[in-house]
Amino acid sequence: MIHQTQVGIVGAGPAGLLLGHLLHLHGIDSVIVENRSRDYVIDRVRAGVLEQGTVDLLIAMGVGERLTRCGLRHNGLYVSFQRRRHRIDLAELTGGRAITVYGQNEVVRDLIDARTGTGRPLFFEAEDVSIDGTDSSPVIRFRHEGGEHEVRCDYIAGCDGFHGICRQSVPHGDLTIYERTYPFGWLGILAEAPPSCDELVYTHHERGFALFSMRSTSVTRLYLQVPPDEPIENWPDDAIWNEMRTRMTAADGWAPNEGRIIQKSVTPMRSFVAAPMRHGRMFLAGDAAHIVPPTGAKGLNLAASDVLVLARALRGFYDQGRTDWLDEYSDVCLRRTWRAQRFSWWMTSTLHRFPDDGPFDLQRQIADLDYLTGSRAAMTSLAEQYVGLPSEVSFESAGLSGG
Ligand code: FAD
Ligand code: DHB
């Protein structure tokens, strides 16, 4: 079967679904092709922190109803070291900006519902997805329910994540790769326990980093720094709770509430950028182009800002025939990406213990955190990056009102 469309989108993660809906709002047609099932995509537990700009974008796009109702707005966060929690008042330091805790899987669920409502095509469980013709006449080929499909389009959006095919289809030598891996990963759990604090707690501890977060008033989300590629079998539930208690219990007695663990997994950590984010008529967006270590909570938010820039560029092309915004796409996105890379690297290296670190490094980290939590200037710097730096693309220029 042959499908003719304007933009062929590979991947129905946050980047692909957001782009599809932004294009729909501009009357631009797209086909989304995803190789996993709908349930798999919706159930995948990942990020949870939305920057103010991401929240504003989802609301301006008309997909913020459940987010507004169920998202947990946080005006501050805690940084804990030497068993003391220090609050950083994000809202006060940034003129009222904040973050919202709302699971990535909920964002994806809302966007899939919105896509279904538009009646525009979204194929799940597509097999043997391949792309071709990115230099002149792009096509996406795949099999679906036994049939062969071909999507002929003006442009391809490669929104297929770090392990996808789009970045890998760029000829060797046309991309520059910048990469750093870290000698640790994160063990993440969801527990049936009401959060014991109403804001996030980032904890530095000699035994390694720990993070307290949440998903709702009855579900706590927690992370532990562990060796990279740590088999999850090494961590029975009792061992997880022991380690959480050891790292997170504060001098004032604060500790996370415990409960039944309903999900656990280990994620490796890396910093990665592929440049440029365009090859001919294909644009890379989100994790397909860049990965940040999760400590700065930037991955999902970067995906959202990429597609806002791409949607403006495609709208400029279809409405006015202009190509300058398409030509600028990669540079505009990379500038924000590198700032997020720097922030995520800094959060990661300040809060985690590295295997080669000695007593000097421990004291240096404590001094860094002592300065951070004692200086309004340092806290403001963290706060403005954590809630999200201003976008270079206004909602108005992307065809949305508000923001
Ligand atoms: P993805 O969400 O990866 O979406 C890509 C989509 O493309 C997927 O649905 C995939 O199935 C599909 N796809 C892949 N290959 C193909 C193909 N060949 N054909 C068709 N479809 C394809 N960030 C945080 O801020 N905090 C966290 O705690 C955090 N935890 C994470 C845990 C894990 C295991 C991972 C992988 C990421 C985590 N992130 C976290 C990062 C954040 O989730 C990502 O930055 C975000 O998902 C990026 O969205 P995306 O749409 O670009 O990519
Ligand atoms: C969460 C994830 C992060 O990477 C982070 O920095 C803060 C919170 C979360 O899953 O809630």
CSV table of C-alpha atoms and ligand atoms in Angstrom, one decimal:
chain,number,residue,atom,x,y,z
A,1,MET,CA,0.0,0.0,0.0
A,2,ILE,CA,1.3,3.5,-0.9
A,3,HIS,CA,0.7,6.5,1.4
A,4,GLN,CA,1.4,10.0,0.2
A,5,THR,CA,1.9,12.6,2.9
A,6,GLN,CA,3.8,15.8,3.7
A,7,VAL,CA,5.9,14.6,6.7
A,8,GLY,CA,6.8,10.9,7.4
A,9,ILE,CA,7.5,10.5,11.1
A,10,VAL,CA,9.5,7.5,12.4
A,11,GLY,CA,8.8,6.8,16.1
A,12,ALA,CA,5.8,7.4,18.4
A,13,GLY,CA,7.7,8.5,21.5
A,14,PRO,CA,7.3,12.1,22.9
A,15,ALA,CA,9.2,13.6,19.9
A,16,GLY,CA,7.2,11.9,17.1
A,17,LEU,CA,3.8,12.3,18.7
A,18,LEU,CA,4.3,16.0,19.7
A,19,LEU,CA,5.5,16.8,16.2
A,20,GLY,CA,2.6,15.0,14.6
A,21,HIS,CA,0.1,17.0,16.7
A,22,LEU,CA,1.9,20.3,16.1
A,23,LEU,CA,1.8,19.7,12.4
A,24,HIS,CA,-1.9,18.7,12.6
A,25,LEU,CA,-2.6,22.0,14.3
A,26,HIS,CA,-1.0,23.7,11.3
A,27,GLY,CA,-3.0,21.6,8.8
A,28,ILE,CA,0.1,19.7,7.7
A,29,ASP,CA,-0.4,16.0,7.0
A,30,SER,CA,1.8,13.3,8.5
A,31,VAL,CA,2.1,9.5,8.9
A,32,ILE,CA,3.6,8.1,12.1
A,33,VAL,CA,5.3,4.7,12.0
A,34,GLU,CA,6.2,3.0,15.3
A,35,ASN,CA,7.7,-0.5,15.7
A,36,ARG,CA,6.4,-1.2,19.2
A,37,SER,CA,2.8,-1.9,20.3
A,38,ARG,CA,0.5,0.8,21.7
A,39,ASP,CA,0.6,-0.8,25.1
A,40,TYR,CA,4.4,-1.1,25.2
A,41,VAL,CA,4.8,2.6,24.3
A,42,ILE,CA,2.2,3.7,26.9
A,43,ASP,CA,3.5,1.5,29.7
A,44,ARG,CA,7.3,2.3,29.3
A,45,VAL,CA,8.3,4.0,32.5
A,46,ARG,CA,10.8,6.8,31.9
A,47,ALA,CA,11.1,10.5,32.8
A,48,GLY,CA,8.9,12.5,35.0
A,49,VAL,CA,9.9,16.1,35.2
A,50,LEU,CA,8.4,18.6,32.7
A,51,GLU,CA,10.0,22.1,32.4
A,52,GLN,CA,7.7,25.1,32.6
A,53,GLY,CA,8.0,25.6,28.8
A,54,THR,CA,7.1,21.9,28.1
A,55,VAL,CA,3.9,22.3,30.2
A,56,ASP,CA,3.1,25.6,28.5
A,57,LEU,CA,3.6,23.9,25.1
A,58,LEU,CA,1.3,20.9,25.9
A,59,ILE,CA,-1.4,23.3,27.2
A,60,ALA,CA,-1.1,25.6,24.2
A,61,MET,CA,-1.4,22.5,21.9
A,62,GLY,CA,-4.7,21.6,23.6
A,63,VAL,CA,-3.4,18.4,25.1
A,64,GLY,CA,-2.9,19.6,28.7
A,65,GLU,CA,-6.3,18.8,30.2
A,66,ARG,CA,-5.1,15.7,32.2
A,67,LEU,CA,-1.7,17.3,32.8
A,68,THR,CA,-3.4,20.3,34.4
A,69,ARG,CA,-5.6,18.1,36.5
A,70,CYS,CA,-3.2,15.4,37.6
A,71,GLY,CA,0.3,16.9,37.2
A,72,LEU,CA,2.1,17.9,40.4
A,73,ARG,CA,3.5,21.4,40.3
A,74,HIS,CA,6.7,21.8,42.3
A,75,ASN,CA,7.9,25.3,43.2
A,76,GLY,CA,11.2,24.0,44.6
A,77,LEU,CA,13.5,21.0,45.1
A,78,TYR,CA,15.9,19.8,47.7
A,79,VAL,CA,19.6,19.1,47.4
A,80,SER,CA,20.8,16.9,50.3
A,81,PHE,CA,24.4,16.2,51.3
A,82,GLN,CA,26.1,15.3,54.6
A,83,ARG,CA,22.6,14.2,55.7
A,84,ARG,CA,21.1,17.7,55.5
A,85,ARG,CA,18.4,18.8,53.0
A,86,HIS,CA,18.7,22.3,51.5
A,87,ARG,CA,15.7,23.7,49.6
A,88,ILE,CA,16.1,25.6,46.4
A,89,ASP,CA,13.1,27.8,45.7
A,90,LEU,CA,12.8,27.5,41.9
A,91,ALA,CA,9.8,29.7,41.6
A,92,GLU,CA,11.1,32.5,43.8
A,93,LEU,CA,14.5,32.5,42.0
A,94,THR,CA,13.0,32.5,38.5
A,95,GLY,CA,10.1,34.9,38.7
A,96,GLY,CA,7.5,32.3,39.2
A,97,ARG,CA,8.6,29.5,36.9
A,98,ALA,CA,8.4,25.9,38.2
A,99,ILE,CA,8.5,22.2,37.1
A,100,THR,CA,5.6,19.7,36.9
A,101,VAL,CA,5.9,16.1,37.8
A,102,TYR,CA,3.9,14.1,35.3
A,103,GLY,CA,5.1,10.7,34.0
A,104,GLN,CA,6.4,10.5,30.4
A,105,ASN,CA,4.0,7.6,29.8
A,106,GLU,CA,1.1,9.9,30.7
A,107,VAL,CA,2.3,12.5,28.2
A,108,VAL,CA,2.5,9.7,25.6
A,109,ARG,CA,-1.0,8.4,26.5
A,110,ASP,CA,-2.5,11.9,26.1
A,111,LEU,CA,-0.7,12.4,22.7
A,112,ILE,CA,-1.8,9.1,21.4
A,113,ASP,CA,-5.4,9.9,22.3
A,114,ALA,CA,-5.1,13.3,20.6
A,115,ARG,CA,-3.6,11.6,17.5
A,116,THR,CA,-6.4,9.1,17.4
A,117,GLY,CA,-8.9,11.9,17.7
A,118,THR,CA,-7.4,13.6,14.5
A,119,GLY,CA,-8.0,10.4,12.4
A,120,ARG,CA,-4.5,10.9,10.9
A,121,PRO,CA,-2.5,7.6,10.5
A,122,LEU,CA,-0.4,6.1,13.3
A,123,PHE,CA,0.9,2.6,12.7
A,124,PHE,CA,2.0,0.6,15.7
A,125,GLU,CA,3.9,-2.7,15.5
A,126,ALA,CA,5.4,-1.8,12.1
A,127,GLU,CA,8.0,-4.4,11.1
A,128,ASP,CA,11.3,-4.0,9.2
A,129,VAL,CA,11.0,-0.2,9.1
A,130,SER,CA,13.5,1.3,6.7
A,131,ILE,CA,14.0,4.8,5.1
A,132,ASP,CA,15.4,5.8,1.7
A,133,GLY,CA,15.8,8.8,-0.6
A,134,THR,CA,16.6,11.3,2.0
A,135,ASP,CA,18.6,13.2,-0.6
A,136,SER,CA,15.7,13.7,-3.0
A,137,SER,CA,12.4,11.7,-2.6
A,138,PRO,CA,12.1,10.4,0.9
A,139,VAL,CA,10.2,7.1,1.6
A,140,ILE,CA,9.6,5.0,4.7
A,141,ARG,CA,9.0,1.3,4.1
A,142,PHE,CA,7.6,-1.2,6.6
A,143,ARG,CA,5.4,-4.2,6.9
A,144,HIS,CA,2.1,-4.1,8.9
A,145,GLU,CA,-0.3,-6.9,9.6
A,146,GLY,CA,1.2,-8.9,6.7
A,147,GLY,CA,1.1,-6.1,4.1
A,148,GLU,CA,3.9,-4.0,2.6
A,149,HIS,CA,3.6,-0.2,3.1
A,150,GLU,CA,5.5,2.7,1.5
A,151,VAL,CA,5.1,6.3,2.8
A,152,ARG,CA,6.2,8.8,0.2
A,153,CYS,CA,6.8,12.2,1.8
A,154,ASP,CA,8.4,15.6,1.4
A,155,TYR,CA,10.4,15.3,4.6
A,156,ILE,CA,11.3,12.6,7.1
A,157,ALA,CA,11.4,13.3,10.9
A,158,GLY,CA,13.7,10.8,12.6
A,159,CYS,CA,12.1,10.6,16.0
A,160,ASP,CA,13.0,7.0,16.7
A,161,GLY,CA,15.2,7.4,19.8
A,162,PHE,CA,18.8,6.5,20.4
A,163,HIS,CA,18.6,3.0,19.0
A,164,GLY,CA,16.6,3.9,15.9
A,165,ILE,CA,17.4,3.6,12.3
A,166,CYS,CA,17.3,7.2,11.1
A,167,ARG,CA,20.5,8.4,12.5
A,168,GLN,CA,22.2,5.2,11.5
A,169,SER,CA,21.1,5.7,7.9
A,170,VAL,CA,23.3,8.8,7.6
A,171,PRO,CA,26.4,7.9,5.7
A,172,HIS,CA,29.5,7.5,7.8
A,173,GLY,CA,31.4,10.8,7.8
A,174,ASP,CA,28.4,13.1,7.4
A,175,LEU,CA,27.8,13.2,11.2
A,176,THR,CA,30.1,14.2,14.0
A,177,ILE,CA,29.5,12.2,17.2
A,178,TYR,CA,30.3,13.6,20.6
A,179,GLU,CA,30.0,11.1,23.4
A,180,ARG,CA,30.8,10.4,27.0
A,181,THR,CA,29.8,7.4,29.0
A,182,TYR,CA,29.7,7.3,32.8
A,183,PRO,CA,31.0,4.5,35.0
A,184,PHE,CA,27.6,4.1,36.6
A,185,GLY,CA,23.9,3.7,35.9
A,186,TRP,CA,20.6,4.3,37.7
A,187,LEU,CA,18.5,1.7,39.3
A,188,GLY,CA,14.9,3.1,39.2
A,189,ILE,CA,11.9,1.9,41.1
A,190,LEU,CA,8.2,2.7,41.4
A,191,ALA,CA,6.8,1.9,44.9
A,192,GLU,CA,3.2,1.9,46.2
A,193,ALA,CA,4.0,4.5,49.0
A,194,PRO,CA,2.7,8.0,49.4
A,195,PRO,CA,5.6,10.5,48.9
A,196,SER,CA,7.1,11.5,52.2
A,197,CYS,CA,8.1,14.9,50.8
A,198,ASP,CA,6.2,17.0,48.3
A,199,GLU,CA,9.3,18.0,46.3
A,200,LEU,CA,12.2,16.1,44.7
A,201,VAL,CA,15.3,15.4,46.8
A,202,TYR,CA,18.7,15.0,45.0
A,203,THR,CA,21.0,13.3,47.5
A,204,HIS,CA,24.8,13.2,47.4
A,205,HIS,CA,26.2,10.3,49.6
A,206,GLU,CA,29.6,8.7,50.0
A,207,ARG,CA,28.1,5.4,48.8
A,208,GLY,CA,26.6,7.1,45.7
A,209,PHE,CA,23.8,9.3,44.4
A,210,ALA,CA,20.1,8.8,45.3
A,211,LEU,CA,17.0,10.6,44.0
A,212,PHE,CA,13.6,10.8,45.6
A,213,SER,CA,10.7,11.6,43.2
A,214,MET,CA,7.1,10.6,42.8
A,215,ARG,CA,4.3,10.0,40.3
A,216,SER,CA,1.2,10.7,42.3
A,217,THR,CA,0.0,11.2,45.9
A,218,SER,CA,0.3,7.4,46.3
A,219,VAL,CA,3.3,6.4,44.2
A,220,THR,CA,6.9,7.2,45.0
A,221,ARG,CA,9.7,7.0,42.3
A,222,LEU,CA,13.2,6.5,43.5
A,223,TYR,CA,16.6,6.1,41.9
A,224,LEU,CA,20.0,4.7,43.1
A,225,GLN,CA,23.4,5.1,41.5
A,226,VAL,CA,24.7,1.6,40.8
A,227,PRO,CA,27.5,0.1,38.7
A,228,PRO,CA,26.8,0.3,34.9
A,229,ASP,CA,25.1,-2.8,33.4
A,230,GLU,CA,24.2,-3.9,37.0
A,231,PRO,CA,22.0,-7.0,36.7
A,232,ILE,CA,18.7,-6.1,38.4
A,233,GLU,CA,18.7,-9.7,39.9
A,234,ASN,CA,21.5,-8.4,42.2
A,235,TRP,CA,18.9,-6.1,43.9
A,236,PRO,CA,16.2,-7.9,45.8
A,237,ASP,CA,13.6,-5.5,47.2
A,238,ASP,CA,15.1,-5.6,50.7
A,239,ALA,CA,18.5,-4.6,49.4
A,240,ILE,CA,17.0,-1.7,47.5
A,241,TRP,CA,15.2,-0.4,50.6
A,242,ASN,CA,18.3,-0.8,52.8
A,243,GLU,CA,20.4,1.2,50.3
A,244,MET,CA,17.8,3.9,49.9
A,245,ARG,CA,17.6,4.3,53.7
A,246,THR,CA,21.4,4.4,54.1
A,247,ARG,CA,21.8,7.1,51.4
A,248,MET,CA,18.7,9.2,51.9
A,249,THR,CA,17.9,9.3,55.7
A,250,ALA,CA,18.6,12.8,56.8
A,251,ALA,CA,19.7,14.1,60.2
A,252,ASP,CA,16.2,15.3,61.0
A,253,GLY,CA,14.9,11.8,60.4
A,254,TRP,CA,13.4,12.3,57.0
A,255,ALA,CA,13.4,9.2,54.7
A,256,PRO,CA,11.3,8.0,51.9
A,257,ASN,CA,8.2,6.0,52.8
A,258,GLU,CA,8.4,2.4,51.8
A,259,GLY,CA,5.9,0.1,50.1
A,260,ARG,CA,5.5,-2.6,47.5
A,261,ILE,CA,7.9,-2.2,44.6
A,262,ILE,CA,5.8,-2.4,41.4
A,263,GLN,CA,8.5,-1.7,38.8
A,264,LYS,CA,12.3,-1.8,38.8
A,265,SER,CA,15.0,-1.4,36.0
A,266,VAL,CA,18.5,-0.2,35.4
A,267,THR,CA,19.4,2.5,32.9
A,268,PRO,CA,22.9,3.2,31.7
A,269,MET,CA,24.1,6.9,31.6
A,270,ARG,CA,25.6,8.7,28.7
A,271,SER,CA,26.1,12.1,27.1
A,272,PHE,CA,25.8,12.0,23.3
A,273,VAL,CA,25.3,14.5,20.5
A,274,ALA,CA,25.2,13.8,16.7
A,275,ALA,CA,25.6,16.9,14.5
A,276,PRO,CA,24.2,18.2,12.3
A,277,MET,CA,20.6,17.2,13.1
A,278,ARG,CA,19.7,17.2,9.4
A,279,HIS,CA,20.7,15.1,6.5
A,280,GLY,CA,19.1,16.3,3.2
A,281,ARG,CA,15.3,15.9,3.6
A,282,MET,CA,15.6,14.1,7.0
A,283,PHE,CA,15.6,15.9,10.4
A,284,LEU,CA,16.6,14.1,13.6
A,285,ALA,CA,14.8,15.1,16.8
A,286,GLY,CA,15.0,14.1,20.5
A,287,ASP,CA,17.0,11.0,21.6
A,288,ALA,CA,17.7,10.1,17.9
A,289,ALA,CA,20.1,13.1,17.9
A,290,HIS,CA,21.2,13.5,21.5
A,291,ILE,CA,21.2,11.8,25.0
A,292,VAL,CA,21.7,13.4,28.3
A,293,PRO,CA,22.4,11.7,31.6
A,294,PRO,CA,19.0,11.9,33.5
A,295,THR,CA,20.3,13.9,36.5
A,296,GLY,CA,19.2,17.2,35.0
A,297,ALA,CA,15.8,15.8,33.9
A,298,LYS,CA,16.3,17.3,30.5
A,299,GLY,CA,15.8,14.4,28.0
A,300,LEU,CA,12.1,14.6,27.4
A,301,ASN,CA,12.2,18.4,27.5
A,302,LEU,CA,14.9,18.6,24.9
A,303,ALA,CA,12.8,16.4,22.6
A,304,ALA,CA,9.9,18.8,23.1
A,305,SER,CA,12.0,21.9,22.2
A,306,ASP,CA,13.4,20.2,19.1
A,307,VAL,CA,10.0,19.5,17.6
A,308,LEU,CA,8.8,23.0,18.4
A,309,VAL,CA,11.6,24.3,16.3
A,310,LEU,CA,11.0,21.7,13.6
A,311,ALA,CA,7.2,22.4,13.5
A,312,ARG,CA,7.9,26.2,13.0
A,313,ALA,CA,10.3,25.4,10.2
A,314,LEU,CA,7.9,23.1,8.4
A,315,ARG,CA,5.0,25.5,8.8
A,316,GLY,CA,7.2,28.3,7.4
A,317,PHE,CA,7.9,26.1,4.4
A,318,TYR,CA,4.3,25.0,3.7
A,319,ASP,CA,2.7,28.4,4.5
A,320,GLN,CA,5.2,30.8,3.0
A,321,GLY,CA,7.7,28.6,1.0
A,322,ARG,CA,10.5,29.8,3.2
A,323,THR,CA,13.5,27.4,3.7
A,324,ASP,CA,15.6,29.6,6.1
A,325,TRP,CA,14.0,28.1,9.2
A,326,LEU,CA,14.6,24.5,7.9
A,327,ASP,CA,18.2,25.5,7.2
A,328,GLU,CA,18.6,26.9,10.8
A,329,TYR,CA,16.9,23.9,12.5
A,330,SER,CA,20.1,22.0,13.4
A,331,ASP,CA,22.0,25.1,14.7
A,332,VAL,CA,19.1,26.3,16.8
A,333,CYS,CA,18.5,22.9,18.4
A,334,LEU,CA,22.2,22.2,19.0
A,335,ARG,CA,22.7,25.4,20.9
A,336,ARG,CA,20.0,24.4,23.4
A,337,THR,CA,21.2,20.8,23.4
A,338,TRP,CA,24.8,21.8,24.4
A,339,ARG,CA,23.5,24.0,27.2
A,340,ALA,CA,21.4,21.1,28.5
A,341,GLN,CA,24.4,18.7,28.0
A,342,ARG,CA,26.6,21.0,30.1
A,343,PHE,CA,24.0,21.3,32.9
A,344,SER,CA,23.3,17.6,32.9
A,345,TRP,CA,27.0,16.7,33.0
A,346,TRP,CA,27.5,19.2,35.9
A,347,MET,CA,24.6,17.9,37.9
A,348,THR,CA,25.8,14.3,37.3
A,349,SER,CA,29.5,15.0,38.2
A,350,THR,CA,28.6,17.0,41.2
A,351,LEU,CA,26.2,14.5,42.7
A,352,HIS,CA,27.6,11.1,41.8
A,353,ARG,CA,30.6,9.2,43.2
A,354,PHE,CA,33.1,8.2,40.5
A,355,PRO,CA,35.1,4.9,41.0
A,356,ASP,CA,38.5,6.7,40.8
A,357,ASP,CA,37.5,9.5,43.1
A,358,GLY,CA,39.6,9.9,46.3
A,359,PRO,CA,39.1,11.9,49.5
A,360,PHE,CA,40.0,15.1,47.6
A,361,ASP,CA,37.2,14.7,45.1
A,362,LEU,CA,34.7,14.0,48.0
A,363,GLN,CA,35.6,17.2,49.7
A,364,ARG,CA,35.5,19.2,46.4
A,365,GLN,CA,32.0,17.9,45.7
A,366,ILE,CA,30.9,18.8,49.3
A,367,ALA,CA,32.4,22.3,48.8
A,368,ASP,CA,30.6,22.6,45.5
A,369,LEU,CA,27.3,21.7,47.1
A,370,ASP,CA,28.0,23.9,50.1
A,371,TYR,CA,28.6,26.9,47.8
A,372,LEU,CA,25.5,26.0,45.7
A,373,THR,CA,23.1,25.9,48.6
A,374,GLY,CA,24.7,29.0,50.3
A,375,SER,CA,24.8,31.3,47.4
A,376,ARG,CA,21.7,33.0,45.9
A,377,ALA,CA,23.6,33.5,42.6
A,378,ALA,CA,24.5,29.7,42.4
A,379,MET,CA,21.0,28.7,43.3
A,380,THR,CA,19.6,31.0,40.7
A,381,SER,CA,21.9,29.5,38.1
A,382,LEU,CA,20.6,26.0,38.9
A,383,ALA,CA,17.0,27.1,39.1
A,384,GLU,CA,16.9,28.9,35.7
A,385,GLN,CA,18.4,25.9,34.0
A,386,TYR,CA,16.3,23.3,35.9
A,387,VAL,CA,13.0,25.0,35.1
A,388,GLY,CA,14.2,25.4,31.5
A,389,LEU,CA,16.1,28.2,29.6
A,390,PRO,CA,13.9,30.4,27.4
A,391,SER,CA,13.1,28.9,23.9
A,392,GLU,CA,14.6,30.6,20.9
A,393,VAL,CA,11.3,29.9,19.1
A,394,SER,CA,8.2,31.7,20.4
A,395,PHE,CA,4.9,29.9,20.5
A,396,GLU,CA,3.5,32.7,18.2
A,397,SER,CA,6.1,32.0,15.5
A,398,ALA,CA,5.3,28.3,15.7
A,399,GLY,CA,1.6,29.1,15.2
A,400,LEU,CA,0.4,28.6,18.7
A,401,SER,CA,-1.1,31.2,21.0
A,402,GLY,CA,0.2,31.8,24.5
A,403,GLY,CA,3.7,31.0,26.0
B,1,FAD,P1,11.9,7.8,22.6
B,1,FAD,O1,11.0,8.0,23.7
B,1,FAD,O2,13.0,6.8,22.7
B,1,FAD,O3,10.9,7.4,21.4
B,1,FAD,C1,11.4,6.8,20.2
B,1,FAD,C2,10.3,5.9,19.6
B,1,FAD,O4,10.8,5.4,18.4
B,1,FAD,C3,10.0,4.7,20.5
B,1,FAD,O5,8.7,4.6,20.7
B,1,FAD,C4,10.6,3.6,19.8
B,1,FAD,O6,9.9,2.4,20.1
B,1,FAD,C5,10.5,4.0,18.3
B,1,FAD,N1,11.4,3.4,17.4
B,1,FAD,C6,12.7,3.0,17.6
B,1,FAD,N2,13.2,2.4,16.5
B,1,FAD,C7,12.2,2.4,15.6
B,1,FAD,C8,12.1,1.9,14.3
B,1,FAD,N3,13.2,1.3,13.7
B,1,FAD,N4,11.0,2.1,13.6
B,1,FAD,C9,9.9,2.7,14.2
B,1,FAD,N5,9.9,3.2,15.5
B,1,FAD,C10,11.1,3.0,16.2
B,1,FAD,N6,14.9,11.3,31.0
B,1,FAD,C11,14.7,12.0,32.1
B,1,FAD,O7,14.7,13.2,32.0
B,1,FAD,N7,14.6,11.3,33.3
B,1,FAD,C12,14.6,9.9,33.4
B,1,FAD,O8,14.4,9.3,34.4
B,1,FAD,C13,14.7,9.2,32.2
B,1,FAD,N8,14.8,7.8,32.2
B,1,FAD,C14,15.0,7.1,31.0
B,1,FAD,C15,15.0,5.7,31.0
B,1,FAD,C16,15.2,5.0,29.9
B,1,FAD,C17,15.3,3.5,29.9
B,1,FAD,C18,15.5,5.7,28.6
B,1,FAD,C19,15.8,5.0,27.4
B,1,FAD,C20,15.4,7.1,28.7
B,1,FAD,C21,15.1,7.8,29.8
B,1,FAD,N9,15.1,9.2,29.9
B,1,FAD,C22,14.9,9.9,31.0
B,1,FAD,C23,15.2,10.0,28.7
B,1,FAD,C24,13.8,10.4,28.1
B,1,FAD,O9,12.9,9.4,28.4
B,1,FAD,C25,14.0,10.6,26.6
B,1,FAD,O10,14.8,11.7,26.4
B,1,FAD,C26,12.7,10.7,25.8
B,1,FAD,O11,12.0,9.5,25.8
B,1,FAD,C27,13.0,11.2,24.4
B,1,FAD,O12,11.9,11.1,23.6
B,1,FAD,P2,12.0,10.6,22.0
B,1,FAD,O13,10.7,10.6,21.5
B,1,FAD,O14,13.1,11.4,21.4
B,1,FAD,O15,12.6,9.1,22.1
B,2,DHB,C1,12.8,12.0,37.6
B,2,DHB,C2,13.7,11.6,36.7
B,2,DHB,C3,14.9,12.4,36.6
B,2,DHB,O1,15.8,12.1,35.7
B,2,DHB,C4,15.1,13.5,37.4
B,2,DHB,O2,16.2,14.2,37.3
B,2,DHB,C5,14.1,13.8,38.3
B,2,DHB,C6,13.0,13.1,38.4
B,2,DHB,C7,11.5,11.2,37.7
B,2,DHB,O3,11.5,10.1,37.0
B,2,DHB,O4,10.6,11.5,38.5
